[in-house]
XYZ file of C-alpha atoms in Angstrom:
743
model
C -26.294 19.560 -19.244
C -28.680 16.458 -17.753
C -29.457 15.388 -14.340
C -29.825 18.694 -12.203
C -28.263 18.427 -8.608
C -29.862 19.718 -5.569
C -26.898 18.596 -3.562
C -22.966 19.337 -4.521
C -22.308 16.922 -7.291
C -18.362 17.235 -6.981
C -15.829 14.304 -7.140
C -12.248 14.868 -6.203
C -9.385 13.014 -8.252
C -6.314 12.705 -6.448
C -3.084 13.880 -8.401
C -0.098 11.038 -6.832
C 3.011 9.499 -8.255
C 4.173 7.033 -10.350
C 2.611 5.384 -13.126
C -1.118 5.826 -11.413
C 0.066 9.664 -12.205
C 1.135 8.973 -15.708
C -2.037 7.011 -16.379
C -3.417 10.385 -14.688
C -2.422 13.054 -17.516
C -3.918 10.396 -19.887
C -7.494 8.981 -17.873
C -8.637 12.217 -16.273
C -9.301 14.750 -19.822
C -11.732 11.448 -20.840
C -13.526 11.637 -17.217
C -13.464 15.065 -16.941
C -15.645 15.477 -20.222
C -17.449 13.176 -19.810
C -18.741 13.865 -16.638
C -19.229 17.363 -17.636
C -22.094 16.490 -19.662
C -23.740 15.164 -16.580
C -23.074 17.615 -14.522
C -20.429 16.589 -12.106
C -17.468 18.414 -11.314
C -13.984 16.568 -11.288
C -11.519 18.556 -9.111
C -7.956 17.637 -7.886
C -5.733 17.747 -5.207
C -2.010 17.089 -5.250
C -0.621 14.224 -2.500
C 2.250 13.525 -4.058
C 5.420 12.957 -2.249
C 6.487 15.655 -4.464
C 3.626 17.740 -3.521
C 3.673 17.200 -0.142
C 6.637 17.719 0.478
C 6.571 21.438 -1.363
C 3.284 22.482 1.064
C 5.837 22.158 3.915
C 8.093 24.688 3.309
C 5.730 27.788 1.627
C 8.311 30.281 3.524
C 11.350 28.844 1.654
C 9.518 28.659 -1.931
C 8.189 31.697 -4.505
C 5.200 32.343 -4.870
C 4.467 29.748 -8.151
C 6.392 26.703 -6.532
C 4.234 27.277 -3.315
C 1.553 24.540 -2.903
C -1.553 24.647 -0.483
C -1.394 21.264 2.181
C -3.792 19.461 -0.009
C -3.619 16.353 2.486
C -4.696 18.108 5.517
C -7.062 19.665 3.247
C -9.282 16.448 2.374
C -8.431 14.619 6.031
C -10.724 17.314 6.935
C -13.565 16.690 4.651
C -13.771 13.301 5.101
C -15.606 14.427 8.214
C -18.333 15.884 5.393
C -21.220 13.545 4.175
C -20.490 15.201 0.624
C -16.927 14.132 0.498
C -16.397 11.626 -2.511
C -12.416 11.089 -2.805
C -11.352 8.945 -5.662
C -7.538 8.025 -4.321
C -4.950 6.496 -6.079
C -1.863 5.013 -5.445
C 0.914 7.170 -4.108
C 4.425 7.077 -3.220
C 4.525 5.825 0.832
C 8.504 6.794 1.063
C 11.118 5.253 3.010
C 13.835 7.652 3.769
C 15.967 7.050 0.551
C 12.995 7.709 -1.938
C 12.123 11.125 0.085
C 15.552 12.009 -0.243
C 15.372 11.146 -4.040
C 12.515 13.691 -3.509
C 13.889 16.069 -2.295
C 17.201 16.316 -4.618
C 15.116 16.394 -8.022
C 12.636 18.871 -6.815
C 16.245 21.254 -5.740
C 17.630 20.892 -8.995
C 14.355 21.732 -10.206
C 14.890 25.270 -8.412
C 12.696 24.182 -5.271
C 14.660 26.006 -2.081
C 14.186 22.722 0.309
C 16.809 22.477 2.835
C 18.314 18.931 2.797
C 17.305 15.710 5.194
C 18.533 16.321 8.241
C 19.678 12.422 9.382
C 20.336 13.039 12.746
C 18.970 16.599 13.937
C 21.052 18.191 16.714
C 19.991 22.608 16.391
C 16.421 23.490 17.141
C 16.209 23.780 13.583
C 17.267 20.511 12.252
C 14.588 19.363 14.347
C 12.073 21.800 13.068
C 13.191 20.341 9.897
C 13.227 16.792 10.375
C 9.494 17.411 11.879
C 8.289 18.657 9.052
C 10.226 16.067 6.568
C 8.502 13.812 9.237
C 5.142 14.860 7.929
C 5.934 13.084 4.909
C 7.553 10.553 4.751
C 6.305 6.443 5.589
C 2.740 6.563 5.469
C 1.558 9.937 5.286
C -1.905 9.680 3.423
C -3.779 6.821 4.469
C -3.997 7.418 7.991
C -5.564 10.790 7.377
C -8.031 9.899 4.181
C -8.994 6.581 5.830
C -11.800 7.909 8.415
C -14.104 4.480 7.377
C -12.613 1.287 6.943
C -12.514 -1.039 4.507
C -14.703 -3.089 2.036
C -12.431 -4.580 -0.635
C -13.352 -7.048 -3.372
C -12.548 -8.378 -6.905
C -15.547 -7.229 -9.071
C -18.055 -10.207 -10.097
C -17.131 -8.918 -13.865
C -12.678 -9.142 -12.905
C -13.621 -12.757 -10.994
C -15.087 -14.146 -14.553
C -12.228 -12.531 -17.223
C -10.274 -14.290 -14.830
C -11.702 -17.433 -14.508
C -11.765 -17.577 -18.176
C -8.595 -16.225 -18.870
C -6.480 -17.793 -16.236
C -3.141 -15.990 -15.697
C 0.064 -18.205 -15.532
C 0.877 -19.720 -11.794
C 4.557 -21.032 -10.941
C 4.011 -24.964 -10.260
C 4.859 -26.036 -6.591
C 7.436 -28.930 -5.493
C 6.175 -31.168 -2.516
C 10.409 -31.042 -1.368
C 10.140 -26.888 -1.935
C 12.601 -25.899 0.828
C 10.526 -22.619 0.893
C 9.278 -21.344 4.345
C 8.901 -18.428 6.440
C 11.919 -17.696 9.276
C 10.107 -15.837 12.604
C 10.744 -15.220 16.188
C 8.050 -16.459 17.920
C 9.634 -15.016 20.939
C 11.399 -11.424 22.133
C 9.000 -9.380 19.353
C 6.159 -7.625 18.816
C 4.018 -10.026 18.910
C 5.116 -12.018 21.912
C 5.477 -8.767 24.173
C 2.809 -6.832 23.786
C 0.094 -5.954 25.890
C -3.134 -4.180 25.912
C -5.698 -1.918 27.418
C -9.355 -0.787 27.279
C -9.742 3.153 28.149
C -12.241 2.999 30.907
C -13.359 7.212 30.108
C -11.617 10.280 27.799
C -7.921 10.632 29.309
C -4.762 11.761 28.492
C -2.027 9.391 28.425
C 1.662 9.544 28.900
C 4.537 7.547 27.379
C 7.894 7.345 29.305
C 11.066 6.176 30.057
C 12.976 5.534 33.404
C 16.172 4.160 32.821
C 18.805 2.118 35.329
C 19.769 5.209 37.821
C 15.951 7.137 37.700
C 16.403 9.143 35.296
C 12.581 10.239 33.642
C 12.518 11.053 30.118
C 9.091 11.769 28.556
C 9.037 9.998 25.022
C 5.421 10.666 24.420
C 2.959 13.353 26.150
C -0.421 14.546 25.905
C -1.546 11.415 24.393
C -5.564 11.874 23.827
C -7.620 8.232 24.114
C -11.243 8.165 24.047
C -13.653 5.321 26.576
C -13.874 2.288 25.090
C -10.346 2.871 23.054
C -7.548 -0.003 22.861
C -4.295 0.810 23.334
C -1.126 -1.760 23.354
C 2.320 -1.276 24.177
C 4.907 -3.693 22.804
C 8.713 -3.648 21.878
C 11.248 -6.263 19.877
C 14.322 -6.973 21.805
C 17.173 -6.021 19.427
C 19.788 -8.622 20.911
C 17.289 -11.196 20.925
C 15.979 -9.477 16.949
C 20.372 -10.272 15.944
C 20.848 -13.726 17.604
C 17.468 -14.318 15.703
C 19.389 -13.246 12.256
C 22.658 -14.824 12.527
C 21.026 -18.135 13.002
C 18.635 -17.392 9.559
C 21.125 -16.215 7.332
C 23.133 -19.486 8.483
C 20.298 -21.376 8.178
C 19.392 -20.429 4.181
C 23.615 -20.918 3.580
C 23.045 -24.615 5.088
C 19.695 -25.276 3.323
C 21.496 -23.645 -0.194
C 18.303 -21.371 -0.522
C 17.988 -17.871 -1.460
C 17.621 -15.831 1.919
C 15.687 -12.637 1.740
C 13.573 -10.282 4.266
C 10.194 -8.944 4.268
C 9.173 -5.897 5.974
C 7.026 -2.672 5.399
C 9.629 -0.013 5.752
C 7.029 2.295 4.251
C 4.115 2.059 6.032
C 5.631 1.156 9.424
C 8.138 4.281 8.640
C 9.870 3.792 12.388
C 10.308 0.171 13.191
C 10.697 -1.183 10.264
C 14.172 0.199 8.512
C 15.869 -0.194 12.101
C 14.842 -3.875 11.815
C 15.954 -3.773 8.024
C 19.315 -2.224 9.317
C 20.007 -4.562 11.895
C 19.521 -7.273 8.778
C 22.000 -5.549 6.415
C 24.121 -5.604 9.929
C 23.965 -9.179 10.301
C 24.238 -10.020 6.967
C 27.850 -8.488 6.387
C 29.244 -8.419 9.913
C 32.841 -8.476 9.001
C 32.175 -5.276 6.896
C 30.841 -3.724 9.637
C 33.015 -5.009 12.268
C 36.109 -3.347 10.394
C 33.995 -0.022 9.220
C 31.624 0.330 11.198
C 32.252 3.651 13.273
C 33.678 5.335 9.322
C 30.276 4.565 8.666
C 28.596 6.098 11.536
C 31.287 8.813 11.923
C 30.269 9.518 8.015
C 26.556 9.259 8.764
C 25.601 6.898 6.695
C 23.049 4.492 8.242
C 22.545 0.524 7.182
C 19.139 1.969 7.514
C 18.915 3.369 4.138
C 19.956 0.396 2.554
C 22.893 -1.378 0.845
C 22.357 0.598 -2.531
C 22.652 3.705 -0.441
C 25.512 2.334 2.037
C 27.927 1.529 -1.428
C 26.790 4.968 -2.892
C 27.790 6.852 -0.128
C 30.272 5.426 0.916
C 32.831 5.903 -2.506
C 33.156 9.071 -1.108
C 35.129 7.852 1.830
C 38.858 7.124 2.110
C 38.339 3.787 2.927
C 35.739 3.289 0.004
C 37.322 0.909 -2.087
C 37.962 -1.500 0.891
C 34.007 -1.065 1.933
C 32.977 -2.231 -1.567
C 35.880 -5.420 -1.875
C 34.362 -5.909 2.583
C 30.414 -6.047 0.607
C 32.043 -8.293 -2.121
C 32.839 -11.038 0.351
C 30.086 -10.714 2.527
C 28.019 -11.822 -0.105
C 30.462 -14.319 -1.254
C 30.711 -15.697 2.202
C 27.030 -15.941 2.936
C 23.978 -17.354 1.701
C 22.523 -16.547 -2.040
C 20.885 -13.602 -1.767
C 16.949 -13.084 -3.000
C 17.773 -10.335 -5.771
C 15.318 -7.081 -7.290
C 17.435 -6.915 -10.507
C 20.432 -9.660 -10.808
C 20.781 -7.787 -14.159
C 21.436 -4.793 -12.288
C 22.899 -6.555 -9.164
C 20.204 -5.455 -6.818
C 20.006 -7.255 -3.957
C 16.907 -7.754 -1.465
C 19.127 -5.762 1.278
C 19.575 -2.826 -1.466
C 16.844 -0.382 -0.611
C 14.361 -1.063 2.224
C 10.868 -0.131 0.132
C 11.673 -2.773 -3.025
C 10.891 -6.318 -1.149
C 7.162 -4.671 0.413
C 6.405 -7.755 2.226
C 2.569 -7.942 1.257
C 3.944 -7.745 -2.242
C 6.777 -9.487 -2.649
C 5.021 -12.645 -0.474
C 2.106 -13.519 -3.132
C 4.702 -13.210 -5.484
C 6.703 -15.523 -4.541
C 3.848 -17.796 -3.988
C 2.334 -17.183 -7.216
C 5.663 -18.759 -9.659
C 6.326 -21.627 -7.397
C 7.762 -20.396 -3.617
C 10.595 -18.706 -5.663
C 12.249 -15.937 -5.708
C 14.926 -14.601 -8.099
C 18.509 -15.492 -7.747
C 21.956 -14.206 -8.419
C 22.251 -16.091 -11.361
C 19.045 -14.861 -12.611
C 17.383 -18.377 -12.068
C 14.301 -19.220 -9.879
C 14.841 -20.749 -6.612
C 13.839 -22.179 -3.486
C 13.618 -19.559 -0.425
C 13.780 -18.483 3.131
C 11.530 -15.647 3.748
C 12.078 -13.483 7.000
C 9.753 -12.041 8.623
C 11.099 -11.402 12.073
C 7.730 -10.581 14.016
C 5.697 -13.474 14.071
C 2.446 -11.642 14.677
C 1.401 -12.093 10.462
C 3.995 -14.560 9.409
C 1.880 -17.642 10.822
C -0.621 -16.772 7.506
C 2.539 -17.282 4.677
C 3.370 -20.156 6.266
C 0.226 -21.371 6.176
C -0.316 -20.400 2.396
C 3.686 -22.045 1.450
C 1.865 -25.603 3.418
C -1.210 -25.371 1.322
C 0.844 -25.176 -2.214
C 3.515 -28.034 -0.783
C 0.734 -30.332 -0.151
C -2.113 -29.394 -2.848
C -0.103 -27.574 -5.649
C -0.332 -24.135 -7.216
C -3.866 -22.465 -7.017
C -5.980 -23.169 -10.480
C -7.650 -19.342 -11.247
C -10.320 -20.619 -13.222
C -11.707 -22.988 -10.438
C -11.530 -21.054 -7.017
C -12.860 -18.892 -4.933
C -12.206 -14.937 -3.660
C -11.215 -13.721 -0.540
C -12.981 -10.424 -0.227
C -11.761 -8.506 2.964
C -13.856 -6.157 5.408
C -10.540 -4.171 7.070
C -10.620 -2.518 10.079
C -8.423 0.927 9.641
C -10.218 4.091 10.365
C -8.642 6.528 12.265
C -5.174 5.143 11.989
C -6.236 1.895 13.901
C -3.319 -0.631 15.113
C 0.490 -1.049 14.067
C -0.052 1.878 10.724
C -0.995 4.828 13.315
C 2.216 3.350 15.668
C 4.631 5.977 13.889
C 4.307 8.649 16.517
C 4.790 6.155 19.192
C 7.406 4.428 17.965
C 11.003 4.578 19.282
C 14.504 3.137 20.035
C 15.126 2.110 23.750
C 17.631 5.211 24.358
C 19.080 3.522 27.310
C 18.520 -0.107 29.939
C 15.140 0.801 32.107
C 11.284 0.690 31.782
C 9.107 2.133 28.896
C 5.807 2.765 30.633
C 2.532 4.015 29.808
C 0.551 6.144 32.047
C -2.639 8.288 32.826
C -3.325 11.205 33.782
C -3.619 9.850 37.745
C -0.410 8.399 37.099
C -1.398 4.740 37.173
C 0.375 2.461 35.039
C -1.316 0.700 32.052
C 1.865 -0.900 30.243
C 5.122 -1.955 31.635
C 8.123 -2.879 29.744
C 11.303 -3.625 30.608
C 13.809 -2.575 27.475
C 17.544 -2.631 26.812
C 19.175 -0.115 25.009
C 18.431 -0.352 21.266
C 14.954 -2.074 21.425
C 12.116 -0.716 19.237
C 8.699 0.025 21.512
C 5.634 0.846 19.853
C 2.306 2.392 21.182
C -1.077 1.698 18.770
C -4.391 2.650 19.236
C -7.551 1.930 17.844
C -10.827 3.517 19.157
C -14.097 2.096 19.823
C -15.895 3.906 16.829
C -14.227 2.135 14.149
C -14.395 -1.355 15.850
C -18.020 -0.975 15.784
C -17.917 0.089 12.281
C -15.950 -2.654 11.377
C -18.383 -5.220 12.741
C -20.877 -3.615 11.438
C -19.478 -3.817 8.007
C -18.539 -7.378 8.119
C -22.325 -8.463 9.103
C -23.720 -6.306 6.316
C -20.933 -7.596 4.155
C -21.806 -10.854 5.364
C -25.582 -10.616 4.598
C -24.959 -9.302 0.977
C -22.861 -11.601 0.204
C -24.332 -15.195 1.703
C -20.181 -15.703 2.560
C -19.364 -16.495 5.837
C -17.219 -13.997 8.181
C -13.967 -14.720 9.664
C -12.496 -12.696 12.093
C -9.061 -13.207 12.010
C -7.863 -12.291 15.605
C -5.734 -14.727 18.246
C -6.924 -15.165 21.590
C -3.021 -15.455 22.418
C -2.398 -11.917 21.451
C -2.803 -9.253 23.305
C -4.458 -7.062 21.262
C -6.919 -9.402 19.786
C -7.720 -10.533 22.602
C -9.313 -7.241 23.450
C -10.959 -6.923 19.912
C -12.370 -10.347 20.375
C -14.434 -8.993 23.903
C -15.747 -6.349 21.920
C -16.666 -8.468 18.573
C -18.313 -10.853 20.578
C -19.739 -7.848 22.404
C -21.345 -6.138 19.379
C -22.631 -9.023 16.897
C -25.370 -8.738 18.740
C -26.578 -5.238 17.604
C -27.345 -6.764 14.313
C -29.120 -9.286 12.512
C -27.647 -12.597 12.299
C -29.484 -15.550 11.195
C -28.714 -17.133 8.668
C -25.644 -15.917 8.981
C -22.147 -18.059 9.364
C -19.724 -15.541 11.578
C -16.624 -17.020 13.132
C -13.640 -15.871 15.099
C -10.542 -17.917 14.426
C -6.043 -17.014 14.759
C -4.847 -15.390 11.604
C -2.866 -18.908 10.474
C -6.043 -20.929 11.468
C -7.864 -18.763 9.423
C -5.982 -18.999 6.148
C -6.041 -22.797 6.334
C -9.927 -22.531 6.569
C -10.427 -20.177 3.438
C -8.124 -21.934 1.699
C -10.004 -25.200 2.014
C -12.839 -23.552 0.661
C -11.115 -21.138 -2.132
C -9.494 -24.711 -3.471
C -13.658 -25.746 -3.575
C -14.918 -22.449 -5.923
C -15.845 -21.082 -2.462
C -15.951 -17.714 -0.969
C -14.942 -16.785 2.521
C -14.916 -13.107 3.749
C -11.614 -12.305 5.863
C -12.730 -9.657 8.446
C -9.150 -8.177 9.601
C -7.382 -5.230 11.431
C -5.243 -3.227 9.500
C -1.942 -4.722 8.592
C -4.341 -7.974 7.431
C -5.959 -5.724 5.360
C -3.417 -4.377 3.933
C -1.873 -7.898 3.371
C -4.994 -10.097 2.556
C -5.415 -7.550 -0.524
C -2.615 -8.097 -1.871
C -2.276 -11.887 -1.014
C -5.170 -13.228 -2.580
C -6.299 -10.689 -5.283
C -2.464 -11.902 -6.605
C -3.602 -16.028 -6.298
C -7.030 -15.357 -7.617
C -6.928 -12.353 -9.965
C -2.369 -12.347 -10.851
C -2.866 -8.727 -9.686
C -4.180 -6.195 -6.911
C -4.482 -3.259 -9.338
C -8.112 -4.798 -9.829
C -9.749 -4.991 -6.851
C -12.842 -2.774 -6.034
C -11.908 -0.555 -2.923
C -14.389 1.261 -1.381
C -14.198 3.051 2.251
C -17.725 3.899 3.499
C -16.560 6.930 5.591
C -18.079 7.330 8.685
C -19.087 11.121 9.045
C -21.397 9.418 5.440
C -18.890 10.579 2.221
C -17.373 8.033 0.325
C -13.430 7.466 -0.240
C -12.430 5.077 -3.719
C -9.246 3.609 -3.836
C -8.197 2.254 -7.114
C -5.944 -0.717 -6.266
C -2.113 -1.544 -5.547
C 0.690 0.682 -6.653
C 3.518 -2.009 -6.183
C 4.666 -2.374 -9.634
C 4.638 1.494 -10.918
C 8.692 2.363 -10.459
C 8.985 -0.512 -12.963
C 6.185 1.194 -15.015
C 7.856 4.204 -14.730
C 11.178 3.193 -16.153
C 9.973 1.715 -18.725
C 8.332 4.642 -19.677
C 11.056 6.732 -20.059
C 12.914 4.550 -22.138
C 10.354 3.044 -24.819
C 7.639 5.541 -23.975
C 5.222 2.440 -23.525
C 3.507 2.402 -20.170
C 2.008 -1.277 -18.699
C -0.035 0.321 -15.978
C -3.281 -1.183 -16.176
C -5.858 1.455 -15.047
C -8.667 -1.168 -14.167
C -8.540 0.264 -10.918
C -9.820 3.303 -11.557
C -12.670 2.245 -13.948
C -14.040 0.463 -11.291
C -13.682 3.254 -8.430
C -14.647 5.250 -10.754
C -17.978 3.797 -11.233
C -18.414 3.470 -7.414
C -17.849 7.166 -6.650
C -20.359 8.004 -9.307
C -23.102 5.464 -8.180
C -22.407 7.332 -4.490
C -22.949 10.250 -5.857
C -26.095 9.693 -7.670
C -27.774 8.486 -4.318
C -26.546 11.579 -2.233
C -26.658 14.422 -4.638
C -29.975 12.814 -6.524
C -27.847 13.256 -9.682
C -29.566 11.386 -12.807
C -26.700 11.999 -14.987
C -24.064 10.508 -12.073
C -25.830 7.205 -12.599
C -26.212 6.880 -15.940
C -22.176 7.043 -16.201
C -21.872 4.617 -13.383
C -24.118 2.312 -14.921
C -22.655 2.764 -18.358
C -19.532 2.951 -17.224
C -19.924 -0.391 -15.732
C -21.409 -2.360 -18.448
C -17.990 -0.287 -20.766
C -15.600 -2.245 -18.037
C -17.168 -5.575 -19.034
C -16.695 -4.864 -22.702
C -13.327 -3.747 -21.882
C -12.698 -7.339 -20.120
C -14.778 -9.330 -22.681
C -12.522 -7.697 -25.704
C -9.022 -7.660 -23.437
C -8.266 -4.367 -24.029
C -5.874 -4.121 -20.999
C -2.460 -3.158 -21.542
C 0.145 -6.082 -23.250
C 3.157 -6.556 -22.350
C 4.985 -5.744 -24.450
C 5.900 -2.424 -27.156
C 3.859 -2.938 -30.169
C 0.676 -3.943 -28.537
C -1.845 -1.097 -26.939
C -0.322 -0.237 -23.827
C -2.476 2.430 -21.093
C -3.199 4.717 -23.363
C -4.847 2.659 -25.892
C -6.368 1.028 -23.118
C -8.524 4.498 -22.078
C -9.302 4.780 -25.478
C -11.059 1.457 -25.851
C -13.201 2.579 -22.205
C -13.311 5.966 -24.084
C -14.844 4.297 -26.627
C -17.164 1.311 -24.902
C -18.372 3.395 -22.460
C -19.731 6.705 -25.115
C -21.517 3.889 -26.745
C -23.273 2.557 -23.604
C -24.080 6.444 -22.815
C -25.383 6.739 -26.747
C -27.818 4.018 -26.152
C -28.973 4.337 -23.127
C -32.426 4.938 -22.472
C -32.574 6.082 -18.802
C -31.375 9.894 -20.315
C -32.345 10.575 -23.787
C -30.310 14.300 -23.291
C -26.940 12.254 -22.533
C -27.658 10.095 -25.429
C -27.651 12.776 -27.587
C -24.919 14.756 -26.352
C -22.585 11.169 -26.652
C -24.259 9.373 -30.267
C -21.703 12.061 -31.365
C -18.600 11.103 -29.768
C -19.718 7.149 -29.807
C -19.567 7.639 -33.502
C -16.422 9.417 -34.129
C -14.366 7.399 -31.574
C -15.645 3.706 -33.424
C -14.738 5.464 -37.097
C -11.260 6.499 -35.914
C -10.712 3.918 -34.190
C -7.419 2.486 -36.779
C -6.423 6.157 -36.633
C -6.382 6.803 -32.775
C -4.568 2.939 -32.455
C -2.494 3.590 -34.872
C -1.190 7.295 -33.679
C -0.739 6.032 -30.087
C 1.023 3.011 -30.640
C 3.438 4.920 -33.188
C 5.155 6.754 -30.405
C 6.611 3.869 -28.734
C 9.638 2.630 -29.109
C 11.526 5.196 -28.437
C 12.836 7.500 -24.917
C 10.069 9.717 -23.507
C 11.057 12.972 -21.371
C 8.546 13.645 -18.873
C 10.523 16.106 -16.991
C 11.136 14.502 -13.733
C 10.051 11.412 -11.666
C 9.017 12.314 -8.122
C 7.609 15.906 -10.140
C 6.708 15.291 -14.155
C 6.489 18.312 -15.834
C 2.531 18.673 -16.583
C 3.396 20.182 -20.494
C 5.625 17.699 -20.918
C 3.732 14.586 -19.294
C 0.337 15.259 -20.874
C 2.052 15.128 -24.218
C 3.572 11.906 -23.874
C 0.161 10.194 -22.090
C -1.857 12.225 -25.125
C -0.103 11.713 -28.141
C -3.605 10.794 -30.457
C -4.573 14.398 -31.615
C -7.462 12.904 -33.118
C -8.843 11.197 -29.898
C -7.788 14.580 -28.282
C -10.018 16.523 -30.981
C -12.946 14.065 -30.399
C -12.912 15.207 -26.350
C -12.583 18.686 -27.391
C -15.726 18.788 -29.214
C -17.962 16.982 -26.903
């Protein structure tokens, strides 16, 4: 062993979902073997969707089936300075995904209850409450107890410039645009207050007849915390949607809607359901009562509706009504035109932060029913951030596509700690039960926020604590100082929440040395235009944003710059002193799994894992005084540079190296770096034989890895693969496995 640690040298690697999970079966054995030689222990925790479901129902399961609540454990660990967590992308489950995972587990012998759509009994309400802990963005608010520092590593940016990815051409007469409400939405109705002292708030609905219904009680807030309340008028939403459907048809462009039904797990599925109803008005006029009586919700999407309706006596007529609605309306943007999967089939298929950059990257197009690209009307109902995408579209229409070989970079510092802003609103989001007023009142009965609402209006409250805001400002200054790039706070003084944040930013900036730095505050659309102007000149600009724009920007700019957001370095310096290291986006993970099952080929690129692991080792080296971890970090960083220069990322088709082959080459280059480094002779001696073995057997190992491709693969389950089967599929090289075992 090398590098005796004065503190615990442990890294926790998360077991998640879909393609990142499958990649873990291949990559983690390499990581564990290498780390062990440096006195670093790698532990795992299961925070997959299936694992989270299982952990909620221990009393219904056998001792062998039960799993601890790993997410709660990791949440507690984030408050420990020793925390060192590598977090892979996980499923933020929509209701259809949650139901599918439950069904798979039930079929595998887990005695889990069905998901109650409309709970009426106490038992059903209690079951629903447990499942609500699992669905949507259940993981991130728990683990992200720090703010986000997300950027393209220098090696990735250099590779993108040397090997620019394809960008679709933009036409000056492109009819692609964003449609957004601009009034009667969350942005325009927002009210915001700063809490003067620690307190407990209550959210209540007061009906027109004076009946008071408490929606949320015991809401604890801290001094200096920003609390917001807002609502979207459903009547205005329906008018807006009807207008945009007509506009798309008149302009002869594709109709698409872009929401975040996974992270915004209460509000956005409701909005999605209204889009489905607006697109098929005749269907719901004729069969809405029957669908509702059968418990079929438009919120689950057109796919679930058609599948469930097929069992009804009116099933054939409903299917014909859908077909007629598609024919009568504008052409619909498609998820999979070959299979007839539309933009409205599954609420989690079109996620705004992934779908909009993809559309921009290919020239402002989405795919139509004919399988061809076409201009698109991108409907983003709430106007809080929609104008960001319109600004990018306007820039591309005027100046053409971006050139990855010459453009600069837009890294991000994101406010997200302690469930900041909208992503922490799930337990405070409600459909208004009746006409009346929704109030937020403090413990003394004083009204802080008040809105007049109509039945079905979508009301939500958000919290943003003061300590994360202070830390966010500090991190922005730190990154500006480290890079010399301007730091721009994307805040709109005309939005209530942002106005309060601007006041805090202006109060906290003087606490730091900002001499010589360029730090500005601009509304999001203006900040976008400013950053794009610099981007085209090859200049970098740090975007300093709230939680949702953090999510949007860390897909938008990396997809423009690098072709993917999976290659970003994402570090979360936890406020307690530990580190959370995230590994990139998982938006394309489902398609990768489908390809693996079909032809035993996994296209997932683990580059994000490589970057996160190096940062994790580096952090551990400092915390635990572990020289071996320092050597692992430095050699892994150099090995990743070689990996990029040698172009060993997965190819796109069967016959080339896939994810498993890329792991082999990373292992080879890493072993070679370790064997030749001079800071730790004992470690070099330990890895010299492995480096020689891997190099000597390169041809054999690659042949073994490629030889299994082309036939179906059995992993034993989508949401919960069988460990033995998945490991066999993802570790098919006997020579590589034996070499690692010898280490």
